[in-house]
Amino acid sequence: MAAPNIETIVSLAKRRGFVFPSSEIYGGLGSAWDYGPLGVELCNNVKQAWWRWMVYERDDMEGIDSSIILNRLVWKYSGHEDTFSDPLVDCHECKTRLRADKLEFPGEPETSGEIAKMIREKRIKCPNCGSTDLTEPRPFNLMFETHVGATAEDDPSALVYLRPETAQGIFINFLNVLTTSRRKLPFGIAQIGKSFRNEVTPGNFIFRTREFEQMEMEYFVRPGEDEQAHHEWIDNCFNWFTALGISADNLRLYEQPPEELAHYAKRTVDIQYRFFPEREEEERQWDELMGIANRTDFDLRTHSRKPEDAAGSRLNQDSTEDLSYFDEARKERFYPYVIEPAAGVNRTVLAALMDAYSEKTNEKGETRVVLKLHPSLAPINAAILPLAKNKPEIVGMAKAIKRSLQPVLRGVYDDTGGIGKLYARQDEIGTPLCVTVDHQSLEDEAVTVRDRDTWEQERVKVSDLAEHLQRRLKEANLKSGV
Ligand code: GAP
C-alpha cells in the first residue's frame, strides 16, 4: 500500500518532525517548508544514495559544486532571460493569479495560441471563484532577481538571479573539468544543490516550492551517440527509483510532446510518480518526479565565443572561451551533445514517503502506521530502547549500547514511553530495527532485535550486536541493489 493522498504525509511529516511549514510563528510563507530532525536525515540519505550511484559507482563521472549566483550573462545566453516563463492570467473578479496552462480546458489545447483563444472567448473558469473574466495570458519570468554589491537597487549592472537550475553551473565549467580531469567522451558531471523559481502556483506540500533542491547530471557524448545514451539513462534512472524501494506500479515514463519541450531540448522523457492517487481520473494522478532531456549541443555552443551567424558575426559577444571538444583519435573538433537526468530532492523525498506509507493492525486490533522506507533512506538505522526506564542498570546498559553503536550507524535512545508505544513511534518514522534491553539482558548480555516490517524478534549477544545490525542493514540494501 502507499499513502492515499499527500495530506496523509503532510500530517505525518509535521507530527513526527520530518517537515514543518516555514516561518510558522509569523503566519508562514506561502509554500515554503523547513526540514526537521528526521527530514534533514531523509534528504541527506536521498542525496547520498544519488551521489553514490551516480558518481562513485561509475567510472565516467566527476562532481562539481558551483555558485547559486552566477554572472547574469549566463542566463542571457542560456535563454532563461527570454524564455524561462510561465503564462500568467489574472482573474478580474477575485484577483487570483493563475497559470494559464494549468486551467481546466474543454478538450486538450495544444498551443499557447489555443489556450489564449479559449480564455478570450470566456470558455474557461477561474478555479477560485468560477468567473470567466480572465486577463489575456502574458509571460511571467520565474527567475528571482537580486542585486550584488552596495549599489543602487535599480542599477542594472548589479542585477543578478538566483539560479533556476543547477545545470548551467556545469556547462560554464565544462572546460575546467575537462582539462583538470583529463576526461575523454563520454563522461558526465554531477551536481546537487538548491535552485529557485518564483512559481506562479506553488503547492501540494513539497511537490512545487519556490526554493528546492536538484540532483542533476550532464552526460557529454559525441553527436550521433546521443539517442542511445538518452535511452540508457532513461532505463538507469527508472531502475534507480525502484532500487530505492519505490514501486514500479507508481512510476511511469512520460514522453513530452513537442509543444512542451524546453527551448534547448530535442527530446525529453519524464519519470512520473503517482503523487495524486485520490484523483478519480487515472491520467491526473501522475506528475513529474524527474526529467531526462537530450539538450543537444545547445548549451556548450551558446556559451562559446566561436559560433557565428550567416553574416559572420559572433553569436555570443561576451564569452571568452570555446567549449568545444577535440577528439584526438579522430582528429575532430565538435560541440558534445548532452543527456541530462534531472531529479528533485524534495519530490524524491515525497515519493519515498508516500510509497513507504503502510498501515498494519496489531493483535489488540489497533491500526499502526509503518513507514517501510528503504533502509538506506531511513533517518534512523536503529533505536535502542530500555524495557524499564526506572531501572538504572537497564537504562545505563541501553545508553552504553547506543554510544557504542554511534561510530557505525545512526542510532537513537528513547525511554519516553512503554515499549509498545516506543515500537509504534519507530515504525511510524521508518526505523528498520529496534534493540530492546530488558531484565534478562543484565544476566545474559543479550538484547532483543525487532524487525520493523515483520515485527519478528530475535535475541542477539551484545558483543555481536554492531556486526549483526550492520549485516542486516547491508543485506536489505543489497537485496534492492542500492
Ligand atoms: N535542468 C533541467 C531542469 O531543471 P526541470 O524539469 O525543470 O529540469 C528538474 O527540473 C526537476 O527538478 C523536476 O523533475 C523536479 O523534480 C524538480 N523541480 C523543478 N521545479 C520544482 C519546484 N518548483 N519545486 C520542487 N521541485 C522542482
Short mmCIF file of C-alpha atoms and ligand atoms in Angstrom, two decimals:
data_model
loop_
_atom_site.label_atom_id
_atom_site.label_comp_id
_atom_site.label_asym_id
_atom_site.label_seq_id
_atom_site.Cartn_x
_atom_site.Cartn_y
_atom_site.Cartn_z
CA MET A 1 0.00 0.00 0.00
CA ALA A 2 1.05 3.61 -0.44
CA ALA A 3 -0.29 6.80 1.13
CA PRO A 4 -3.85 7.52 -0.05
CA ASN A 5 -3.00 11.20 -0.63
CA ILE A 6 -0.37 13.87 0.04
CA GLU A 7 -2.35 15.20 3.05
CA THR A 8 -1.65 11.96 4.94
CA ILE A 9 2.07 12.61 4.52
CA VAL A 10 1.76 16.33 5.42
CA SER A 11 0.23 15.39 8.76
CA LEU A 12 2.72 12.57 9.47
CA ALA A 13 5.61 14.82 8.45
CA LYS A 14 4.58 17.58 10.83
CA ARG A 15 3.63 15.27 13.71
CA ARG A 16 6.91 13.36 13.62
CA GLY A 17 9.37 16.09 12.67
CA PHE A 18 10.08 15.46 9.00
CA VAL A 19 8.80 18.73 7.55
CA PHE A 20 7.33 21.88 9.12
CA PRO A 21 5.61 24.86 7.48
CA SER A 22 8.28 27.53 7.28
CA SER A 23 8.11 30.78 9.31
CA GLU A 24 5.01 29.41 11.03
CA ILE A 25 5.25 31.70 14.07
CA TYR A 26 4.88 34.68 11.71
CA GLY A 27 1.97 33.21 9.79
CA GLY A 28 4.08 31.15 7.39
CA LEU A 29 5.39 31.95 3.93
CA GLY A 30 3.41 30.51 1.02
CA SER A 31 4.73 27.10 0.05
CA ALA A 32 7.99 27.30 1.99
CA TRP A 33 8.85 24.30 4.16
CA ASP A 34 11.56 23.54 6.72
CA TYR A 35 13.04 20.08 7.15
CA GLY A 36 13.09 18.92 10.78
CA PRO A 37 15.38 16.43 12.56
CA LEU A 38 14.10 13.43 10.59
CA GLY A 39 13.53 15.31 7.34
CA VAL A 40 17.10 16.53 7.12
CA GLU A 41 18.36 12.94 7.58
CA LEU A 42 15.99 11.67 4.89
CA CYS A 43 17.08 14.41 2.45
CA ASN A 44 20.75 13.72 3.17
CA ASN A 45 20.20 9.99 2.63
CA VAL A 46 18.48 10.61 -0.73
CA LYS A 47 21.37 12.84 -1.83
CA GLN A 48 24.00 10.36 -0.62
CA ALA A 49 22.26 7.47 -2.38
CA TRP A 50 22.11 9.50 -5.61
CA TRP A 51 25.75 10.62 -5.38
CA ARG A 52 26.94 7.09 -4.60
CA TRP A 53 25.01 5.67 -7.54
CA MET A 54 25.74 8.49 -9.97
CA VAL A 55 29.37 9.34 -9.13
CA TYR A 56 31.13 6.69 -7.02
CA GLU A 57 29.77 3.56 -8.68
CA ARG A 58 30.67 4.70 -12.21
CA ASP A 59 33.97 5.20 -13.99
CA ASP A 60 32.87 8.10 -16.15
CA MET A 61 31.70 10.74 -13.69
CA GLU A 62 33.00 13.85 -11.94
CA GLY A 63 31.27 16.03 -9.34
CA ILE A 64 31.05 19.80 -9.01
CA ASP A 65 29.51 22.42 -6.71
CA SER A 66 29.00 25.74 -8.49
CA SER A 67 27.68 29.09 -7.22
CA ILE A 68 23.99 29.80 -6.85
CA ILE A 69 24.51 33.37 -8.08
CA LEU A 70 26.23 33.42 -11.46
CA ASN A 71 27.09 36.20 -13.87
CA ARG A 72 23.84 37.46 -15.40
CA LEU A 73 25.23 36.73 -18.88
CA VAL A 74 24.96 33.00 -18.14
CA TRP A 75 21.16 33.40 -18.09
CA LYS A 76 21.14 35.67 -21.10
CA TYR A 77 22.93 33.13 -23.31
CA SER A 78 21.23 30.07 -21.79
CA GLY A 79 17.94 31.56 -22.97
CA HIS A 80 16.44 31.83 -19.50
CA GLU A 81 16.13 35.63 -19.53
CA ASP A 82 13.96 35.47 -22.63
CA THR A 83 12.09 32.22 -22.29
CA PHE A 84 12.05 30.88 -18.72
CA SER A 85 8.50 31.98 -18.03
CA ASP A 86 5.04 30.63 -17.31
CA PRO A 87 1.89 32.06 -18.93
CA LEU A 88 0.14 34.12 -16.25
CA VAL A 89 -3.52 35.19 -16.11
CA ASP A 90 -5.35 37.26 -13.50
CA CYS A 91 -8.97 36.79 -12.51
CA HIS A 92 -10.66 40.23 -12.73
CA GLU A 93 -13.29 39.08 -10.21
CA CYS A 94 -11.30 37.61 -7.28
CA LYS A 95 -7.82 38.89 -8.25
CA THR A 96 -6.25 35.40 -8.08
CA ARG A 97 -3.15 34.89 -10.24
CA LEU A 98 -3.20 31.66 -12.19
CA ARG A 99 -1.05 29.65 -14.57
CA ALA A 100 -2.90 29.69 -17.87
CA ASP A 101 -1.63 26.24 -18.89
CA LYS A 102 -2.91 24.64 -15.66
CA LEU A 103 -6.53 25.79 -16.01
CA GLU A 104 -9.29 23.28 -16.81
CA PHE A 105 -9.88 23.25 -20.56
CA PRO A 106 -12.58 21.55 -22.61
CA GLY A 107 -10.50 19.14 -24.70
CA GLU A 108 -6.73 19.48 -24.86
CA PRO A 109 -5.47 22.75 -26.34
CA GLU A 110 -2.04 22.13 -27.80
CA THR A 111 -0.58 25.58 -28.27
CA SER A 112 -0.38 28.77 -26.24
CA GLY A 113 -2.43 30.41 -29.02
CA GLU A 114 -5.28 27.93 -28.50
CA ILE A 115 -5.15 28.49 -24.73
CA ALA A 116 -5.33 32.27 -25.19
CA LYS A 117 -8.26 31.94 -27.62
CA MET A 118 -10.32 29.83 -25.21
CA ILE A 119 -9.65 32.29 -22.38
CA ARG A 120 -10.59 35.23 -24.62
CA GLU A 121 -13.83 33.50 -25.64
CA LYS A 122 -14.66 33.18 -21.91
CA ARG A 123 -14.88 29.41 -22.05
CA ILE A 124 -12.53 28.95 -19.08
CA LYS A 125 -13.41 29.38 -15.40
CA CYS A 126 -11.30 30.71 -12.55
CA PRO A 127 -10.84 27.67 -10.24
CA ASN A 128 -11.12 30.01 -7.24
CA CYS A 129 -14.40 31.89 -7.89
CA GLY A 130 -15.82 30.44 -11.10
CA SER A 131 -15.67 33.73 -13.03
CA THR A 132 -14.78 33.58 -16.72
CA ASP A 133 -13.48 37.17 -16.63
CA LEU A 134 -9.76 36.42 -17.02
CA THR A 135 -6.96 38.52 -18.49
CA GLU A 136 -5.02 37.51 -21.59
CA PRO A 137 -2.10 35.20 -20.73
CA ARG A 138 1.25 37.01 -20.50
CA PRO A 139 4.71 35.59 -19.82
CA PHE A 140 5.95 35.79 -16.23
CA ASN A 141 9.69 35.15 -15.81
CA LEU A 142 10.31 32.68 -13.00
CA MET A 143 13.82 33.78 -12.07
CA PHE A 144 14.26 35.51 -8.69
CA GLU A 145 16.13 38.78 -9.03
CA THR A 146 18.57 40.21 -6.53
CA HIS A 147 21.48 42.68 -6.58
CA VAL A 148 25.14 42.19 -5.84
CA GLY A 149 27.29 44.71 -4.03
CA ALA A 150 26.50 48.01 -2.36
CA THR A 151 24.87 49.52 -5.45
CA ALA A 152 21.58 51.34 -6.02
CA GLU A 153 18.69 48.87 -6.24
CA ASP A 154 17.78 49.95 -9.76
CA ASP A 155 21.37 49.81 -11.08
CA PRO A 156 21.02 47.30 -13.94
CA SER A 157 24.71 46.36 -13.77
CA ALA A 158 24.12 44.92 -10.28
CA LEU A 159 21.16 42.76 -11.29
CA VAL A 160 21.68 39.00 -10.85
CA TYR A 161 19.44 35.97 -10.48
CA LEU A 162 19.24 33.05 -8.09
CA ARG A 163 19.82 30.05 -10.35
CA PRO A 164 16.63 28.34 -11.56
CA GLU A 165 18.57 25.13 -12.40
CA THR A 166 21.95 23.79 -11.31
CA ALA A 167 22.75 22.71 -14.88
CA GLN A 168 24.23 25.99 -16.12
CA GLY A 169 26.93 25.87 -13.42
CA ILE A 170 28.05 22.62 -15.03
CA PHE A 171 28.10 23.91 -18.63
CA ILE A 172 30.15 27.00 -17.82
CA ASN A 173 32.69 24.77 -16.03
CA PHE A 174 32.85 22.15 -18.79
CA LEU A 175 36.33 23.20 -19.92
CA ASN A 176 37.68 23.49 -16.35
CA VAL A 177 36.55 19.96 -15.53
CA LEU A 178 37.68 18.57 -18.89
CA THR A 179 41.21 19.94 -18.61
CA THR A 180 41.75 19.20 -14.92
CA SER A 181 40.29 15.67 -15.01
CA ARG A 182 41.73 14.80 -18.45
CA ARG A 183 38.46 13.05 -19.32
CA LYS A 184 37.54 11.67 -22.72
CA LEU A 185 33.98 11.42 -24.06
CA PRO A 186 31.61 10.05 -22.95
CA PHE A 187 31.68 11.38 -19.41
CA GLY A 188 29.38 13.21 -17.02
CA ILE A 189 29.44 15.99 -14.45
CA ALA A 190 27.06 15.73 -11.50
CA GLN A 191 25.85 18.38 -9.11
CA ILE A 192 23.42 18.62 -6.20
CA GLY A 193 22.19 21.99 -4.99
CA LYS A 194 19.45 24.49 -4.39
CA SER A 195 17.52 26.12 -7.21
CA PHE A 196 14.94 28.87 -7.08
CA ARG A 197 11.86 29.59 -9.18
CA ASN A 198 9.24 32.22 -8.49
CA GLU A 199 6.47 29.72 -9.29
CA VAL A 200 3.08 31.28 -10.08
CA THR A 201 1.16 28.49 -8.39
CA PRO A 202 3.36 26.58 -5.96
CA GLY A 203 1.66 23.96 -3.82
CA ASN A 204 0.97 20.36 -2.97
CA PHE A 205 3.33 20.41 0.02
CA ILE A 206 6.97 19.96 -1.05
CA PHE A 207 5.98 18.99 -4.61
CA ARG A 208 6.22 22.51 -6.02
CA THR A 209 8.03 25.16 -4.00
CA ARG A 210 9.93 28.33 -4.84
CA GLU A 211 13.14 27.09 -3.22
CA PHE A 212 14.03 23.45 -3.86
CA GLU A 213 16.97 21.15 -4.39
CA GLN A 214 18.01 19.43 -7.60
CA MET A 215 20.23 16.44 -8.40
CA GLU A 216 21.40 16.98 -11.97
CA MET A 217 23.94 15.34 -14.20
CA GLU A 218 25.11 16.41 -17.64
CA TYR A 219 26.42 13.50 -19.71
CA PHE A 220 28.58 14.59 -22.66
CA VAL A 221 28.63 12.39 -25.76
CA ARG A 222 29.59 12.55 -29.43
CA PRO A 223 26.76 13.87 -31.61
CA GLY A 224 25.14 10.77 -33.10
CA GLU A 225 25.66 8.77 -29.91
CA ASP A 226 23.14 10.92 -28.03
CA GLU A 227 19.98 8.92 -28.76
CA GLN A 228 21.40 5.62 -27.50
CA ALA A 229 22.82 7.34 -24.37
CA HIS A 230 19.44 9.00 -23.75
CA HIS A 231 17.72 5.64 -23.97
CA GLU A 232 20.20 4.09 -21.49
CA TRP A 233 19.85 6.93 -18.99
CA ILE A 234 16.05 6.66 -19.03
CA ASP A 235 16.36 2.97 -18.06
CA ASN A 236 19.09 3.65 -15.48
CA CYS A 237 17.06 6.34 -13.76
CA PHE A 238 13.84 4.33 -13.68
CA ASN A 239 15.76 1.43 -12.11
CA TRP A 240 17.34 3.74 -9.52
CA PHE A 241 13.92 4.75 -8.21
CA THR A 242 12.75 1.15 -7.96
CA ALA A 243 16.03 0.19 -6.25
CA LEU A 244 15.19 2.87 -3.67
CA GLY A 245 12.07 0.89 -2.87
CA ILE A 246 9.58 2.90 -4.92
CA SER A 247 7.05 0.58 -6.51
CA ALA A 248 7.19 0.35 -10.31
CA ASP A 249 3.36 0.42 -10.25
CA ASN A 250 3.56 4.02 -9.07
CA LEU A 251 6.15 5.11 -11.63
CA ARG A 252 5.73 5.63 -15.35
CA LEU A 253 7.53 7.19 -18.29
CA TYR A 254 6.01 10.21 -19.99
CA GLU A 255 7.19 11.39 -23.40
CA GLN A 256 6.96 15.19 -23.55
CA PRO A 257 5.09 16.27 -26.70
CA PRO A 258 6.90 18.82 -28.91
CA GLU A 259 4.86 21.77 -27.58
CA GLU A 260 6.01 21.01 -24.00
CA LEU A 261 9.71 20.74 -24.78
CA ALA A 262 12.07 23.33 -23.27
CA HIS A 263 13.82 25.59 -25.80
CA TYR A 264 17.04 23.53 -25.55
CA ALA A 265 15.57 20.02 -25.79
CA LYS A 266 15.42 17.66 -28.75
CA ARG A 267 13.55 15.06 -26.70
CA THR A 268 12.58 14.79 -23.02
CA VAL A 269 11.16 11.82 -21.17
CA ASP A 270 9.87 12.38 -17.65
CA ILE A 271 9.69 9.80 -14.91
CA GLN A 272 6.37 10.46 -13.25
CA TYR A 273 5.17 9.30 -9.85
CA ARG A 274 1.56 8.74 -8.79
CA PHE A 275 1.55 11.77 -6.47
CA PHE A 276 -2.27 12.12 -6.57
CA PRO A 277 -3.74 8.60 -6.19
CA GLU A 278 -7.00 10.05 -4.83
CA ARG A 279 -7.90 11.62 -8.19
CA GLU A 280 -10.58 9.72 -10.00
CA GLU A 281 -9.21 10.17 -13.48
CA GLU A 282 -6.09 7.98 -13.81
CA GLU A 283 -4.36 10.44 -16.12
CA ARG A 284 -4.48 13.20 -13.46
CA GLN A 285 -2.86 11.03 -10.79
CA TRP A 286 0.65 11.44 -12.24
CA ASP A 287 3.17 14.24 -12.14
CA GLU A 288 6.87 14.75 -12.78
CA LEU A 289 9.48 13.32 -10.45
CA MET A 290 12.40 13.66 -12.84
CA GLY A 291 13.10 14.82 -16.38
CA ILE A 292 15.64 13.20 -18.71
CA ALA A 293 16.40 15.56 -21.58
CA ASN A 294 18.50 15.41 -24.69
CA ARG A 295 19.80 19.01 -24.64
CA THR A 296 21.81 18.54 -27.85
CA ASP A 297 24.86 20.84 -28.12
CA PHE A 298 22.70 23.88 -27.34
CA ASP A 299 24.35 24.87 -24.05
CA LEU A 300 28.02 24.34 -24.88
CA ARG A 301 27.52 26.11 -28.21
CA THR A 302 25.58 29.05 -26.81
CA HIS A 303 28.22 29.73 -24.12
CA SER A 304 31.08 29.59 -26.66
CA ARG A 305 32.78 32.56 -28.26
CA LYS A 306 33.27 30.97 -31.70
CA PRO A 307 29.88 30.19 -33.32
CA GLU A 308 28.84 32.79 -35.88
CA ASP A 309 25.64 33.67 -37.69
CA ALA A 310 25.28 33.61 -41.50
CA ALA A 311 26.71 37.13 -41.72
CA GLY A 312 29.86 36.12 -39.82
CA SER A 313 29.02 37.88 -36.50
CA ARG A 314 29.73 36.10 -33.23
CA LEU A 315 26.51 34.75 -31.67
CA ASN A 316 27.95 35.16 -28.18
CA GLN A 317 29.70 38.53 -27.94
CA ASP A 318 30.73 38.08 -24.29
CA SER A 319 32.20 34.61 -23.75
CA THR A 320 35.99 34.36 -23.61
CA GLU A 321 36.16 30.59 -24.24
CA ASP A 322 35.24 27.98 -26.79
CA LEU A 323 33.58 24.99 -25.14
CA SER A 324 34.19 22.55 -27.96
CA TYR A 325 35.93 19.18 -27.62
CA PHE A 326 38.84 17.82 -29.60
CA ASP A 327 38.75 14.10 -30.32
CA GLU A 328 42.44 13.13 -30.51
CA ALA A 329 41.83 9.73 -32.10
CA ARG A 330 39.68 11.08 -34.93
CA LYS A 331 41.33 14.49 -35.11
CA GLU A 332 37.91 16.14 -34.97
CA ARG A 333 36.63 19.17 -33.07
CA PHE A 334 32.93 19.45 -32.20
CA TYR A 335 30.46 20.53 -29.51
CA PRO A 336 29.40 17.46 -27.49
CA TYR A 337 25.73 16.61 -27.12
CA VAL A 338 24.34 16.43 -23.59
CA ILE A 339 21.96 13.99 -21.92
CA GLU A 340 20.59 15.43 -18.69
CA PRO A 341 18.91 13.34 -15.97
CA ALA A 342 17.48 15.99 -13.59
CA ALA A 343 15.67 14.97 -10.41
CA GLY A 344 14.29 16.93 -7.48
CA VAL A 345 15.47 16.01 -3.98
CA ASN A 346 12.18 17.18 -2.48
CA ARG A 347 9.98 15.28 -4.94
CA THR A 348 12.10 12.16 -4.38
CA VAL A 349 11.61 12.58 -0.62
CA LEU A 350 7.85 12.98 -1.15
CA ALA A 351 7.63 9.95 -3.44
CA ALA A 352 9.71 7.86 -1.00
CA LEU A 353 7.45 8.86 1.93
CA MET A 354 4.22 8.24 0.01
CA ASP A 355 5.39 4.88 -1.29
CA ALA A 356 6.68 3.72 2.10
CA TYR A 357 3.42 4.52 3.89
CA SER A 358 1.52 1.48 5.13
CA GLU A 359 -0.87 0.56 7.91
CA LYS A 360 -0.84 -2.61 10.00
CA THR A 361 -3.19 -3.88 12.70
CA ASN A 362 -1.73 -5.33 15.88
CA GLU A 363 -3.14 -8.17 18.00
CA LYS A 364 -5.19 -5.65 20.02
CA GLY A 365 -6.91 -4.50 16.83
CA GLU A 366 -5.10 -1.13 16.82
CA THR A 367 -4.04 0.28 13.47
CA ARG A 368 -0.43 1.39 13.31
CA VAL A 369 1.38 3.38 10.64
CA VAL A 370 4.51 1.60 9.41
CA LEU A 371 6.78 3.63 7.16
CA LYS A 372 8.56 0.97 5.12
CA LEU A 373 11.37 3.25 3.98
CA HIS A 374 14.29 1.63 2.24
CA PRO A 375 16.97 1.10 4.95
CA SER A 376 19.43 3.32 3.10
CA LEU A 377 16.90 6.18 3.31
CA ALA A 378 15.60 5.64 6.86
CA PRO A 379 16.53 8.65 9.03
CA ILE A 380 17.45 6.34 11.92
CA ASN A 381 19.04 2.92 11.48
CA ALA A 382 18.31 1.52 14.94
CA ALA A 383 16.53 2.67 18.10
CA ILE A 384 17.88 1.47 21.44
CA LEU A 385 15.04 1.10 23.93
CA PRO A 386 15.09 0.17 27.64
CA LEU A 387 12.20 -2.04 28.74
CA ALA A 388 12.04 -0.29 32.13
CA LYS A 389 13.15 3.31 32.45
CA ASN A 390 13.09 3.24 36.25
CA LYS A 391 15.81 0.56 36.39
CA PRO A 392 19.18 2.40 36.34
CA GLU A 393 21.09 -0.75 35.28
CA ILE A 394 18.85 -1.28 32.23
CA VAL A 395 18.93 2.42 31.29
CA GLY A 396 22.73 2.52 31.74
CA MET A 397 23.19 -0.56 29.57
CA ALA A 398 20.92 0.79 26.82
CA LYS A 399 22.69 4.15 26.76
CA ALA A 400 26.10 2.43 26.66
CA ILE A 401 24.94 0.27 23.71
CA LYS A 402 23.71 3.36 21.86
CA ARG A 403 27.07 5.09 22.38
CA SER A 404 28.99 2.01 21.25
CA LEU A 405 26.95 1.89 18.01
CA GLN A 406 27.43 5.58 17.20
CA PRO A 407 30.59 5.15 15.07
CA VAL A 408 28.95 2.58 12.77
CA LEU A 409 25.31 3.62 12.42
CA ARG A 410 22.74 6.29 13.22
CA GLY A 411 21.16 5.15 16.48
CA VAL A 412 18.86 6.87 18.96
CA TYR A 413 17.99 6.16 22.57
CA ASP A 414 14.36 6.60 23.67
CA ASP A 415 12.75 5.94 27.05
CA THR A 416 9.77 8.28 26.85
CA GLY A 417 7.03 5.63 26.90
CA GLY A 418 6.11 1.99 27.36
CA ILE A 419 7.73 -0.46 24.93
CA GLY A 420 4.59 -0.78 22.73
CA LYS A 421 4.45 2.96 22.28
CA LEU A 422 8.18 3.17 21.59
CA TYR A 423 7.95 0.48 18.88
CA ALA A 424 4.94 2.25 17.32
CA ARG A 425 6.84 5.53 17.22
CA GLN A 426 9.84 3.94 15.47
CA ASP A 427 7.59 2.10 12.99
CA GLU A 428 5.93 5.40 12.10
CA ILE A 429 9.25 7.08 11.26
CA GLY A 430 10.62 4.09 9.36
CA THR A 431 13.38 2.84 11.70
CA PRO A 432 14.24 -0.62 10.32
CA LEU A 433 15.48 -2.14 13.60
CA CYS A 434 14.76 -1.70 17.31
CA VAL A 435 17.03 -3.02 20.05
CA THR A 436 15.42 -3.68 23.42
CA VAL A 437 17.35 -4.01 26.66
CA ASP A 438 15.38 -5.96 29.30
CA HIS A 439 15.92 -7.50 32.74
CA GLN A 440 17.39 -10.64 31.23
CA SER A 441 19.95 -8.57 29.34
CA LEU A 442 21.63 -7.82 32.66
CA GLU A 443 22.11 -11.57 33.16
CA ASP A 444 22.90 -12.90 29.68
CA GLU A 445 24.47 -9.83 27.96
CA ALA A 446 21.99 -10.22 25.10
CA VAL A 447 19.27 -7.95 23.66
CA THR A 448 16.16 -8.33 21.50
CA VAL A 449 16.34 -7.08 17.92
CA ARG A 450 12.92 -6.34 16.40
CA ASP A 451 12.23 -6.00 12.68
CA ARG A 452 10.04 -3.06 11.55
CA ASP A 453 8.34 -4.86 8.67
CA THR A 454 7.69 -8.32 10.14
CA TRP A 455 7.65 -7.37 13.87
CA GLU A 456 9.69 -10.54 14.38
CA GLN A 457 12.18 -10.56 17.23
CA GLU A 458 15.49 -12.35 17.78
CA ARG A 459 17.94 -12.47 20.64
CA VAL A 460 21.46 -11.23 19.88
CA LYS A 461 24.60 -11.11 22.08
CA VAL A 462 25.68 -7.52 22.82
CA SER A 463 29.21 -8.42 21.68
CA ASP A 464 27.80 -9.36 18.22
CA LEU A 465 25.27 -6.52 18.01
CA ALA A 466 27.13 -3.94 15.90
CA GLU A 467 28.06 -6.56 13.31
CA HIS A 468 24.55 -8.07 13.36
CA LEU A 469 22.80 -4.73 12.78
CA GLN A 470 25.25 -3.67 10.05
CA ARG A 471 24.81 -7.03 8.29
CA ARG A 472 21.00 -6.81 8.43
CA LEU A 473 21.01 -3.26 7.03
CA LYS A 474 23.52 -4.16 4.35
CA GLU A 475 21.58 -7.26 3.31
CA ALA A 476 18.42 -5.18 2.90
CA ASN A 477 20.32 -2.65 0.80
CA LEU A 478 21.99 -5.31 -1.36
CA LYS A 479 18.68 -7.06 -1.97
CA SER A 480 17.40 -3.93 -3.71
CA GLY A 481 20.68 -3.06 -5.42
CA VAL A 482 21.30 0.27 -3.67
N1 GAP B 1 17.94 21.39 -15.76
C1 GAP B 1 16.69 20.89 -16.17
C2 GAP B 1 15.63 21.17 -15.24
O1 GAP B 1 15.78 21.97 -14.32
P1 GAP B 1 13.15 20.61 -14.67
O2 GAP B 1 12.27 19.51 -15.20
O3 GAP B 1 12.63 21.99 -14.74
O4 GAP B 1 14.51 20.45 -15.47
C3 GAP B 1 14.14 19.04 -12.84
O5 GAP B 1 13.56 20.27 -13.18
C4 GAP B 1 13.49 18.50 -11.58
O6 GAP B 1 13.56 19.48 -10.53
C5 GAP B 1 11.99 18.21 -11.71
O7 GAP B 1 11.77 16.93 -12.27
C6 GAP B 1 11.53 18.27 -10.26
O8 GAP B 1 11.80 17.05 -9.60
C7 GAP B 1 12.43 19.35 -9.68
N2 GAP B 1 11.69 20.64 -9.62
C8 GAP B 1 11.54 21.53 -10.62
N3 GAP B 1 10.81 22.59 -10.21
C9 GAP B 1 10.49 22.35 -8.91
C10 GAP B 1 9.76 23.08 -7.90
N4 GAP B 1 9.24 24.27 -8.15
N5 GAP B 1 9.63 22.51 -6.67
C11 GAP B 1 10.18 21.31 -6.39
N6 GAP B 1 10.89 20.59 -7.31
C12 GAP B 1 11.05 21.10 -8.54
#
